[in-house]
CSV table of N, CA, C and O and ligand atoms in Angstrom, one decimal:
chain,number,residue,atom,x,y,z
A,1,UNK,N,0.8,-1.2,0.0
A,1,UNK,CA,0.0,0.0,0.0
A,1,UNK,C,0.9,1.3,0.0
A,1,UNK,O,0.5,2.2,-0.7
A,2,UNK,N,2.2,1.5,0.8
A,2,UNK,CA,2.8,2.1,0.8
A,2,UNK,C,3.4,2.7,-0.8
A,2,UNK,O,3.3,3.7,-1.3
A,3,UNK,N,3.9,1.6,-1.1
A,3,UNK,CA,4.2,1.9,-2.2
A,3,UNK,C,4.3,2.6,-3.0
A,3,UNK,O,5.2,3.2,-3.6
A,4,UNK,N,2.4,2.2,-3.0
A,4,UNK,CA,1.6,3.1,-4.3
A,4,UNK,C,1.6,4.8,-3.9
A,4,UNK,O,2.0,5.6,-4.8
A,5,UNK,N,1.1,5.3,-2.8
A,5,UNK,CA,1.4,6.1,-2.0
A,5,UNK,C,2.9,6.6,-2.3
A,5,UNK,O,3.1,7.8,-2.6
A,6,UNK,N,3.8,6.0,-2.2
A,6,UNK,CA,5.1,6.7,-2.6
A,6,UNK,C,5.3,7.2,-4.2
A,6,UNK,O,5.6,8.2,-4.8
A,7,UNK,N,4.7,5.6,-4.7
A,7,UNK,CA,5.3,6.1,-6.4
A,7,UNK,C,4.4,7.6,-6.5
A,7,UNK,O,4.9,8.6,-6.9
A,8,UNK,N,2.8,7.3,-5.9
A,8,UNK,CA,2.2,8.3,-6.6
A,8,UNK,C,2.9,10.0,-6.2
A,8,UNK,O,3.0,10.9,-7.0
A,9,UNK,N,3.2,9.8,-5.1
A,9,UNK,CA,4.1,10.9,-4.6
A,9,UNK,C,5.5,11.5,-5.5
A,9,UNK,O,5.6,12.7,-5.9
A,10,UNK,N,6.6,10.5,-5.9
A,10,UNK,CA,7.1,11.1,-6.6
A,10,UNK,C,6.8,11.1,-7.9
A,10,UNK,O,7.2,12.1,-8.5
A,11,UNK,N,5.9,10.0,-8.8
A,11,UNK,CA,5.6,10.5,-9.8
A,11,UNK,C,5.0,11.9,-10.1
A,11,UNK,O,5.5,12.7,-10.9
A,12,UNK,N,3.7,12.1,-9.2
A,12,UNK,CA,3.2,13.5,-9.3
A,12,UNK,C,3.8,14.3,-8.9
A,12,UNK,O,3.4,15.3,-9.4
A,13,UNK,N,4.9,14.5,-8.0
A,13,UNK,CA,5.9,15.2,-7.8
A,13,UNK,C,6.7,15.5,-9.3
A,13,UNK,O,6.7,16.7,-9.7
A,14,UNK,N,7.2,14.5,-9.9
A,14,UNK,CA,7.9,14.6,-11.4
A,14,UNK,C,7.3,15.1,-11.9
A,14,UNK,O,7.6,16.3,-12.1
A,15,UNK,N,6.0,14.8,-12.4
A,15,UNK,CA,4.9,15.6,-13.2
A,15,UNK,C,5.1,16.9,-13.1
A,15,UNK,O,5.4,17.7,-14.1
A,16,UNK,N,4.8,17.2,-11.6
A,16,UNK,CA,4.8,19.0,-11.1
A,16,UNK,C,5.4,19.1,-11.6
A,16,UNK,O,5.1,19.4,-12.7
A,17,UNK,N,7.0,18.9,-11.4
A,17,UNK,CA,8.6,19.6,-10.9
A,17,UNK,C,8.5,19.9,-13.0
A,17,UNK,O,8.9,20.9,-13.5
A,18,UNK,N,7.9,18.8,-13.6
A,18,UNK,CA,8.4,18.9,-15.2
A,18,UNK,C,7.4,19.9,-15.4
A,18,UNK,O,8.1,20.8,-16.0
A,19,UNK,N,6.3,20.3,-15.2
A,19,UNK,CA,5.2,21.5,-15.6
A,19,UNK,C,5.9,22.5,-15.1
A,19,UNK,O,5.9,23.4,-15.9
A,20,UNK,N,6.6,22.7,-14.2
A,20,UNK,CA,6.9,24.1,-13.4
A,20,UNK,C,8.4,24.1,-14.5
A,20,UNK,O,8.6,25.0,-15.2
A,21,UNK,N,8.9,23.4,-14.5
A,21,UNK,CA,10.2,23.7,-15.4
A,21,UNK,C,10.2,24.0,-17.2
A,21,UNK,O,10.9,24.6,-18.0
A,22,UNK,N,9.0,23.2,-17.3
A,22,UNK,CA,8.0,23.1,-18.8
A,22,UNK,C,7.6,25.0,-19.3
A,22,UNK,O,7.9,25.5,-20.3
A,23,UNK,N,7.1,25.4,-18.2
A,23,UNK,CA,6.6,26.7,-18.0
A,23,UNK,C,7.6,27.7,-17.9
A,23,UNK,O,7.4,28.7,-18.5
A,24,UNK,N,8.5,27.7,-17.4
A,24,UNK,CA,9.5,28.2,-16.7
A,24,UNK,C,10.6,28.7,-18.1
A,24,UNK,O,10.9,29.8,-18.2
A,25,UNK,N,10.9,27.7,-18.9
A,25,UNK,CA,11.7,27.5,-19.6
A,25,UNK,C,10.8,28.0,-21.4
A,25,UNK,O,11.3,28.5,-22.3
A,26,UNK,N,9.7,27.8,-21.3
A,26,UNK,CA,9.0,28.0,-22.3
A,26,UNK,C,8.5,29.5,-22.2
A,26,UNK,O,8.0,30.0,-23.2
A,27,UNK,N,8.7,30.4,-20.6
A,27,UNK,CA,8.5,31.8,-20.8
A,27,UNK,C,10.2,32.2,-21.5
A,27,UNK,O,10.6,33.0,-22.3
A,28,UNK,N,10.9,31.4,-20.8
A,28,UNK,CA,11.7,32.0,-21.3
A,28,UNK,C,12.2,32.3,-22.4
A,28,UNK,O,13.0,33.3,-22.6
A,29,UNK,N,11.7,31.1,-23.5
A,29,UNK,CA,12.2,30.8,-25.2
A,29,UNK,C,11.0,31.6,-25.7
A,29,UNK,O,10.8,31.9,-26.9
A,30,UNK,N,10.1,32.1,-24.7
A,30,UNK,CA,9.1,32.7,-25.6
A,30,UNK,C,9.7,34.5,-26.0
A,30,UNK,O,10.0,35.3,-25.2
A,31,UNK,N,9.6,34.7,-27.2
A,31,UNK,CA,10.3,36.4,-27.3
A,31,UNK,C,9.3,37.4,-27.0
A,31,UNK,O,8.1,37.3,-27.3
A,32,UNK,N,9.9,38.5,-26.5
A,32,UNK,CA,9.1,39.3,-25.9
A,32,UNK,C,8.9,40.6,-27.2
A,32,UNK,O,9.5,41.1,-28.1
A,33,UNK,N,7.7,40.8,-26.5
A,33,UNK,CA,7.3,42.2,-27.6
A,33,UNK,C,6.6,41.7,-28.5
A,33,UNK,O,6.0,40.8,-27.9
A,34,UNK,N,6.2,41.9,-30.2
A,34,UNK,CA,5.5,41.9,-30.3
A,34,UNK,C,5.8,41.2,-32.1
A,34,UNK,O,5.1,41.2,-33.1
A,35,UNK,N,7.2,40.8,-31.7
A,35,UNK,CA,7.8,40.6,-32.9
A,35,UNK,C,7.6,38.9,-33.7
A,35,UNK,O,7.9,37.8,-33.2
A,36,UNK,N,7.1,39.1,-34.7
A,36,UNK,CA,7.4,37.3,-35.3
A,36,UNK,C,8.8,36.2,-34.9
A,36,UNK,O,10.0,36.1,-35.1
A,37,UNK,N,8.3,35.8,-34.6
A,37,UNK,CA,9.8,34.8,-33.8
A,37,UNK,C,10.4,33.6,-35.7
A,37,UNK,O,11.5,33.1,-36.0
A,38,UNK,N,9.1,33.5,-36.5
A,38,UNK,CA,9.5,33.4,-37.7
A,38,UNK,C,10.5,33.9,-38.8
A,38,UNK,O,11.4,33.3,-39.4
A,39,UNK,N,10.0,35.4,-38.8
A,39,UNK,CA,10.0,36.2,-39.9
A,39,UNK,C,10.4,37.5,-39.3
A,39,UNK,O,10.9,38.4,-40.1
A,40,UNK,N,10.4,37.9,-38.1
A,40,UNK,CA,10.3,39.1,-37.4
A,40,UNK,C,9.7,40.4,-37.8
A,40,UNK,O,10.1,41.6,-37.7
A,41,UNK,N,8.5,39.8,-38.3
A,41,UNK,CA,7.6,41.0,-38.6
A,41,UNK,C,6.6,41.1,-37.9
A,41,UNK,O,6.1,40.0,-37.6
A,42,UNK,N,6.1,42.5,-37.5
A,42,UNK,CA,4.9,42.6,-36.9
A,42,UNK,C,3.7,41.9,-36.5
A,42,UNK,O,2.6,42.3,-36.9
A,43,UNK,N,3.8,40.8,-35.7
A,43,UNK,CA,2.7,40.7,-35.6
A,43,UNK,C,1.3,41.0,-35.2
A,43,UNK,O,1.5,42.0,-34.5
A,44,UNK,N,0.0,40.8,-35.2
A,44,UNK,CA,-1.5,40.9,-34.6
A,44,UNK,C,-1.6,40.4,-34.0
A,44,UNK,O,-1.4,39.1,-34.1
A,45,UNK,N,-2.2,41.2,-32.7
A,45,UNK,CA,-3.2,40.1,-31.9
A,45,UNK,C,-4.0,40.1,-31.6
A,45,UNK,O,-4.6,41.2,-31.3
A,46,UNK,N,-4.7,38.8,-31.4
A,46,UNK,CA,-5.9,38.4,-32.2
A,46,UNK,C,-6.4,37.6,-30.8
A,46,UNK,O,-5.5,37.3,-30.0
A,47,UNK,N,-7.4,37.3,-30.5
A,47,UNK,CA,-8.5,37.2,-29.2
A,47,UNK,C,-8.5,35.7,-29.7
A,47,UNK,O,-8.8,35.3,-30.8
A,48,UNK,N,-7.8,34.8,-28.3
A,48,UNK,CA,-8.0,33.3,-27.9
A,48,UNK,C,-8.6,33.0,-26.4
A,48,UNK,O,-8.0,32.4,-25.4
A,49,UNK,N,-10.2,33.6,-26.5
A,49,UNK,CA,-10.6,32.5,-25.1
A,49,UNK,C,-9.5,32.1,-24.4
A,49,UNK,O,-9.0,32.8,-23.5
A,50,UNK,N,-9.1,30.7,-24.6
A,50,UNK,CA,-8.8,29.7,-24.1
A,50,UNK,C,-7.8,30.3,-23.4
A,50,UNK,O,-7.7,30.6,-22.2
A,51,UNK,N,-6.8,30.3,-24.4
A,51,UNK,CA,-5.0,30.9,-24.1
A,51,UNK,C,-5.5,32.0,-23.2
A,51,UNK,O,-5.1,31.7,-22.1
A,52,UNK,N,-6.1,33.2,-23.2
A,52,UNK,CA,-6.0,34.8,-22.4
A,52,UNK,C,-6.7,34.3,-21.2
A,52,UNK,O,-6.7,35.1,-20.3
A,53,UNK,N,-7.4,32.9,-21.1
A,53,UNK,CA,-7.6,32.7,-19.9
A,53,UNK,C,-6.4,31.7,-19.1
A,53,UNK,O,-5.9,32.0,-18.0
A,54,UNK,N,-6.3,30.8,-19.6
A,54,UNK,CA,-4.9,30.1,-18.8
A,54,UNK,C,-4.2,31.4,-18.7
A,54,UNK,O,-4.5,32.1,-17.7
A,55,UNK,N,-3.2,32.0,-19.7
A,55,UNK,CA,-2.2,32.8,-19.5
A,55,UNK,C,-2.5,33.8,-19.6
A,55,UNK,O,-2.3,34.0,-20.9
A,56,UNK,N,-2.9,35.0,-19.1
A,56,UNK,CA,-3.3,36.4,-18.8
A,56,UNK,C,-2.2,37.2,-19.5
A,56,UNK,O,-2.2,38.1,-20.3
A,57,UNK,N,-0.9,36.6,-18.7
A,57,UNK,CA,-0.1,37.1,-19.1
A,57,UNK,C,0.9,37.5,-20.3
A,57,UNK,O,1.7,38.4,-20.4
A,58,UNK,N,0.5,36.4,-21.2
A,58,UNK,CA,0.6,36.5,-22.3
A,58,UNK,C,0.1,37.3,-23.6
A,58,UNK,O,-0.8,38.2,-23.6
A,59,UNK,N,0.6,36.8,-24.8
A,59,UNK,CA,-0.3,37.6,-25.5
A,59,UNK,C,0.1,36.7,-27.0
A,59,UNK,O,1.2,36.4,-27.5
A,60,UNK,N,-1.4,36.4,-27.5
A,60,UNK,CA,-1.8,35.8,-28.6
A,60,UNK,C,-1.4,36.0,-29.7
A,60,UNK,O,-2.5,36.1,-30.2
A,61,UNK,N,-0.6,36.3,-30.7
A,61,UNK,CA,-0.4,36.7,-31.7
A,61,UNK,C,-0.2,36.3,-33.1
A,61,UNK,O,0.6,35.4,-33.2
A,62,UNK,N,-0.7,36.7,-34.1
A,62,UNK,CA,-1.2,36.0,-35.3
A,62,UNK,C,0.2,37.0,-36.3
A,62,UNK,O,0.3,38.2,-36.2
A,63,UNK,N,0.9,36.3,-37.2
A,63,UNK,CA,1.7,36.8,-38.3
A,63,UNK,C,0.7,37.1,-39.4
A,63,UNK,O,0.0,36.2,-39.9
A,64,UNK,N,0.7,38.1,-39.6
A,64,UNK,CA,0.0,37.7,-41.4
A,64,UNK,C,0.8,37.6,-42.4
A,64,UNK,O,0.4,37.1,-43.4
A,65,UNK,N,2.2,38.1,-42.3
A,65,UNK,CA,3.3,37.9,-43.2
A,65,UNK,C,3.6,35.6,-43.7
A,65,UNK,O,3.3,35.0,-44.7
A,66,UNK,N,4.3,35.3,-42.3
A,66,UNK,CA,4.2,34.1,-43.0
A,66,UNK,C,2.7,33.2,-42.1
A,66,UNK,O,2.2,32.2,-42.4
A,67,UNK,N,2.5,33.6,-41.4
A,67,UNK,CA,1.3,32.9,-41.3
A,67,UNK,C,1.2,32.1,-39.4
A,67,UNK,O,0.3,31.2,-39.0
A,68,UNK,N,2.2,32.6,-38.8
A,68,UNK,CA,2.9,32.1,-37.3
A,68,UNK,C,1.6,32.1,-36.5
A,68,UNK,O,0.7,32.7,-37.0
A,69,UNK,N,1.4,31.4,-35.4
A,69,UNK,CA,0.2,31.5,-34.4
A,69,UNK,C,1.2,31.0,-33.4
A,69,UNK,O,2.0,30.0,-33.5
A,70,UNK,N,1.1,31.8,-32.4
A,70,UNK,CA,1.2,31.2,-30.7
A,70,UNK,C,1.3,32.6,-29.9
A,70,UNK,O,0.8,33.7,-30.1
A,71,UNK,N,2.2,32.2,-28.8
A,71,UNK,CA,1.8,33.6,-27.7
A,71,UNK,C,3.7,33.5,-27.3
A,71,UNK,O,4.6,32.7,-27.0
A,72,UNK,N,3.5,35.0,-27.5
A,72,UNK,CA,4.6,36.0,-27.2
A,72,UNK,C,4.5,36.9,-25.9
A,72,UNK,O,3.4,37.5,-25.8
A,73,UNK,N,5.5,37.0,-25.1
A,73,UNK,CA,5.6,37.5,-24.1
A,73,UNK,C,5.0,38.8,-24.2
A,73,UNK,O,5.0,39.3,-25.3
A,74,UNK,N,4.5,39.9,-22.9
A,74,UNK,CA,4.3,41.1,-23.4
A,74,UNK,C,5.5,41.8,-22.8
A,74,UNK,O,6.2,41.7,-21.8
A,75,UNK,N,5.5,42.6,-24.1
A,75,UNK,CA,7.1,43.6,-23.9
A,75,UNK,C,6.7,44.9,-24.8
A,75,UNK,O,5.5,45.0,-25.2
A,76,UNK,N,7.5,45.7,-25.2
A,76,UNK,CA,7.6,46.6,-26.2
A,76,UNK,C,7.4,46.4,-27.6
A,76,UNK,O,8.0,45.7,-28.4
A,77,UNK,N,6.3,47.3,-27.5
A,77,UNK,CA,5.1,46.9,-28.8
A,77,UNK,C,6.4,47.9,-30.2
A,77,UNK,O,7.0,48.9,-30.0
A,78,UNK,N,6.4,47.2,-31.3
A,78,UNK,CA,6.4,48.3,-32.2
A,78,UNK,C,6.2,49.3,-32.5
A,78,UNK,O,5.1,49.2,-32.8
A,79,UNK,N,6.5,50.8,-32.7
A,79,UNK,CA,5.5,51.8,-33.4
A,79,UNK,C,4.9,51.7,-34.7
A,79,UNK,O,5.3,52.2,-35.7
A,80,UNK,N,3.9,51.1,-34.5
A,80,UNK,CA,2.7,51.5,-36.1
A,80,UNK,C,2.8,52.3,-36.8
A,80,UNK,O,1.7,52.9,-37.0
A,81,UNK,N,3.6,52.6,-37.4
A,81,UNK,CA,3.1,53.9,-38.7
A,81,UNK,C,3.6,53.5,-40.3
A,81,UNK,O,4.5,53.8,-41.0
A,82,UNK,N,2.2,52.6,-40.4
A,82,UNK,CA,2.0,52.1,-42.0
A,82,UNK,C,1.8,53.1,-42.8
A,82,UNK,O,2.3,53.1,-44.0
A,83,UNK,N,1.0,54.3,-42.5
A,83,UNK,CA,0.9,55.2,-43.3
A,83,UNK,C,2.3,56.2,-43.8
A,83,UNK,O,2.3,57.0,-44.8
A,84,UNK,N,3.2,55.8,-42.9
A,84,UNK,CA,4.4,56.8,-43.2
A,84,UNK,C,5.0,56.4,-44.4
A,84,UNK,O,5.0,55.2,-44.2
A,85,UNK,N,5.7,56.8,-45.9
A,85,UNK,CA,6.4,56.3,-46.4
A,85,UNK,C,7.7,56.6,-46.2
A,85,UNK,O,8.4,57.4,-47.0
A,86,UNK,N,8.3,55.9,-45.0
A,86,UNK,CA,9.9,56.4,-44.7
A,86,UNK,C,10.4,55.4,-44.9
A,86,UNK,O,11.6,55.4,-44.6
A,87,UNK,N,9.9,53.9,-45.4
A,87,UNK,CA,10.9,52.9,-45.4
A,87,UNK,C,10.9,52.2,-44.3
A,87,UNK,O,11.6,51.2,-44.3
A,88,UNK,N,10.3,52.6,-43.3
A,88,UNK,CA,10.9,51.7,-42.1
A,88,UNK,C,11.1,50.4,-41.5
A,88,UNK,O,11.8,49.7,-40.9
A,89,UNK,N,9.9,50.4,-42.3
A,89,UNK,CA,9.3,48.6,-42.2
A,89,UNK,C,9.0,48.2,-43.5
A,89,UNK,O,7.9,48.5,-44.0
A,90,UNK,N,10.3,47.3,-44.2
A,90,UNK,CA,10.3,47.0,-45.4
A,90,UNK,C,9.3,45.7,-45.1
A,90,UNK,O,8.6,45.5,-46.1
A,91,UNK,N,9.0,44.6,-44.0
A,91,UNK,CA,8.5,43.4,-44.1
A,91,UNK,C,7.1,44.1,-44.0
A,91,UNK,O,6.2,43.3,-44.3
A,92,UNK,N,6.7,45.3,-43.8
A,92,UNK,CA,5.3,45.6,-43.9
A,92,UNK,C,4.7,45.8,-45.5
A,92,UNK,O,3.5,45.7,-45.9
A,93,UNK,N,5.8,46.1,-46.2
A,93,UNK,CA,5.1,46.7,-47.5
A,93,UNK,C,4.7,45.4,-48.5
A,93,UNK,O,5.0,44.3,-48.1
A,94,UNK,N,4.1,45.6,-49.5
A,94,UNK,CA,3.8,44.6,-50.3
A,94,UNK,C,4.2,44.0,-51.4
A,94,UNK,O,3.6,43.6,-52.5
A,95,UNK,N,5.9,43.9,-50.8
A,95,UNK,CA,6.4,43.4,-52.1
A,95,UNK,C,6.5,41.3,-51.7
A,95,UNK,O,7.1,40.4,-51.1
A,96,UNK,N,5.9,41.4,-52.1
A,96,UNK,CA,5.6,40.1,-52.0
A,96,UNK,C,6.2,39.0,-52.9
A,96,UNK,O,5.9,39.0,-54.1
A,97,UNK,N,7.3,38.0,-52.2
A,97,UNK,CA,7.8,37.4,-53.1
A,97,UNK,C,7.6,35.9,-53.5
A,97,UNK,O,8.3,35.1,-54.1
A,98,UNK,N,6.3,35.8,-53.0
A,98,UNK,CA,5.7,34.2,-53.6
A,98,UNK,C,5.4,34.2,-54.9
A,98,UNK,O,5.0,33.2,-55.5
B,101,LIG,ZN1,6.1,35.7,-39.4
Protein backbone atom coordinates (compact mmCIF):
# COMPACT_ATOMS: atom_id res chain seq x y z
CA UNK A 1 0.00 0.00 0.00
CA UNK A 2 2.85 2.14 0.79
CA UNK A 3 4.25 1.91 -2.19
CA UNK A 4 1.61 3.12 -4.31
CA UNK A 5 1.37 6.14 -2.03
CA UNK A 6 5.09 6.74 -2.61
CA UNK A 7 5.33 6.06 -6.35
CA UNK A 8 2.20 8.28 -6.58
CA UNK A 9 4.07 10.91 -4.64
CA UNK A 10 7.05 11.06 -6.62
CA UNK A 11 5.62 10.52 -9.80
CA UNK A 12 3.17 13.47 -9.31
CA UNK A 13 5.92 15.20 -7.78
CA UNK A 14 7.93 14.61 -11.45
CA UNK A 15 4.89 15.57 -13.18
CA UNK A 16 4.78 19.00 -11.12
CA UNK A 17 8.57 19.65 -10.86
CA UNK A 18 8.38 18.87 -15.19
CA UNK A 19 5.18 21.47 -15.63
CA UNK A 20 6.93 24.06 -13.43
CA UNK A 21 10.16 23.73 -15.38
CA UNK A 22 7.95 23.08 -18.76
CA UNK A 23 6.61 26.71 -18.05
CA UNK A 24 9.54 28.17 -16.65
CA UNK A 25 11.73 27.48 -19.58
CA UNK A 26 8.96 28.00 -22.30
CA UNK A 27 8.51 31.79 -20.83
CA UNK A 28 11.71 32.04 -21.30
CA UNK A 29 12.21 30.79 -25.16
CA UNK A 30 9.06 32.72 -25.65
CA UNK A 31 10.26 36.45 -27.26
CA UNK A 32 9.11 39.33 -25.88
CA UNK A 33 7.33 42.24 -27.61
CA UNK A 34 5.51 41.87 -30.27
CA UNK A 35 7.79 40.58 -32.90
CA UNK A 36 7.36 37.29 -35.30
CA UNK A 37 9.81 34.76 -33.83
CA UNK A 38 9.51 33.40 -37.75
CA UNK A 39 9.99 36.23 -39.91
CA UNK A 40 10.35 39.06 -37.38
CA UNK A 41 7.59 41.02 -38.61
CA UNK A 42 4.94 42.60 -36.88
CA UNK A 43 2.67 40.66 -35.61
CA UNK A 44 -1.46 40.89 -34.57
CA UNK A 45 -3.16 40.09 -31.89
CA UNK A 46 -5.87 38.37 -32.16
CA UNK A 47 -8.49 37.22 -29.16
CA UNK A 48 -7.97 33.35 -27.94
CA UNK A 49 -10.58 32.51 -25.09
CA UNK A 50 -8.80 29.72 -24.08
CA UNK A 51 -5.02 30.91 -24.15
CA UNK A 52 -6.00 34.84 -22.35
CA UNK A 53 -7.61 32.73 -19.91
CA UNK A 54 -4.94 30.08 -18.81
CA UNK A 55 -2.19 32.80 -19.52
CA UNK A 56 -3.30 36.38 -18.83
CA UNK A 57 -0.09 37.05 -19.08
CA UNK A 58 0.64 36.53 -22.30
CA UNK A 59 -0.26 37.63 -25.51
CA UNK A 60 -1.83 35.79 -28.60
CA UNK A 61 -0.38 36.68 -31.66
CA UNK A 62 -1.16 36.02 -35.31
CA UNK A 63 1.74 36.79 -38.31
CA UNK A 64 -0.03 37.73 -41.35
CA UNK A 65 3.35 37.91 -43.18
CA UNK A 66 4.21 34.07 -43.04
CA UNK A 67 1.30 32.94 -41.29
CA UNK A 68 2.85 32.09 -37.31
CA UNK A 69 0.25 31.53 -34.37
CA UNK A 70 1.19 31.16 -30.68
CA UNK A 71 1.76 33.56 -27.73
CA UNK A 72 4.62 36.04 -27.17
CA UNK A 73 5.63 37.47 -24.15
CA UNK A 74 4.33 41.14 -23.45
CA UNK A 75 7.05 43.63 -23.88
CA UNK A 76 7.63 46.59 -26.22
CA UNK A 77 5.13 46.91 -28.82
CA UNK A 78 6.44 48.32 -32.15
CA UNK A 79 5.49 51.78 -33.40
CA UNK A 80 2.71 51.48 -36.06
CA UNK A 81 3.14 53.93 -38.66
CA UNK A 82 2.00 52.15 -42.01
CA UNK A 83 0.90 55.22 -43.28
CA UNK A 84 4.37 56.77 -43.24
CA UNK A 85 6.45 56.32 -46.43
CA UNK A 86 9.94 56.41 -44.66
CA UNK A 87 10.91 52.91 -45.41
CA UNK A 88 10.88 51.74 -42.05
CA UNK A 89 9.31 48.61 -42.18
CA UNK A 90 10.27 47.00 -45.35
CA UNK A 91 8.48 43.43 -44.10
CA UNK A 92 5.29 45.56 -43.86
CA UNK A 93 5.07 46.73 -47.47
CA UNK A 94 3.84 44.62 -50.29
CA UNK A 95 6.43 43.43 -52.05
CA UNK A 96 5.58 40.07 -52.00
CA UNK A 97 7.83 37.35 -53.06
CA UNK A 98 5.75 34.15 -53.58
ZN1 LIG B 1 6.05 35.69 -39.36
Amino acid sequence: MWEIVLWIVIFGGFFVLRAIIATVVFFYILPEGDRCPNCDAVTLRVESRGWNFLMPRFRTSWCYECGWEGLLRRGPLTPQDTDSHSGQFPLISKKSSK
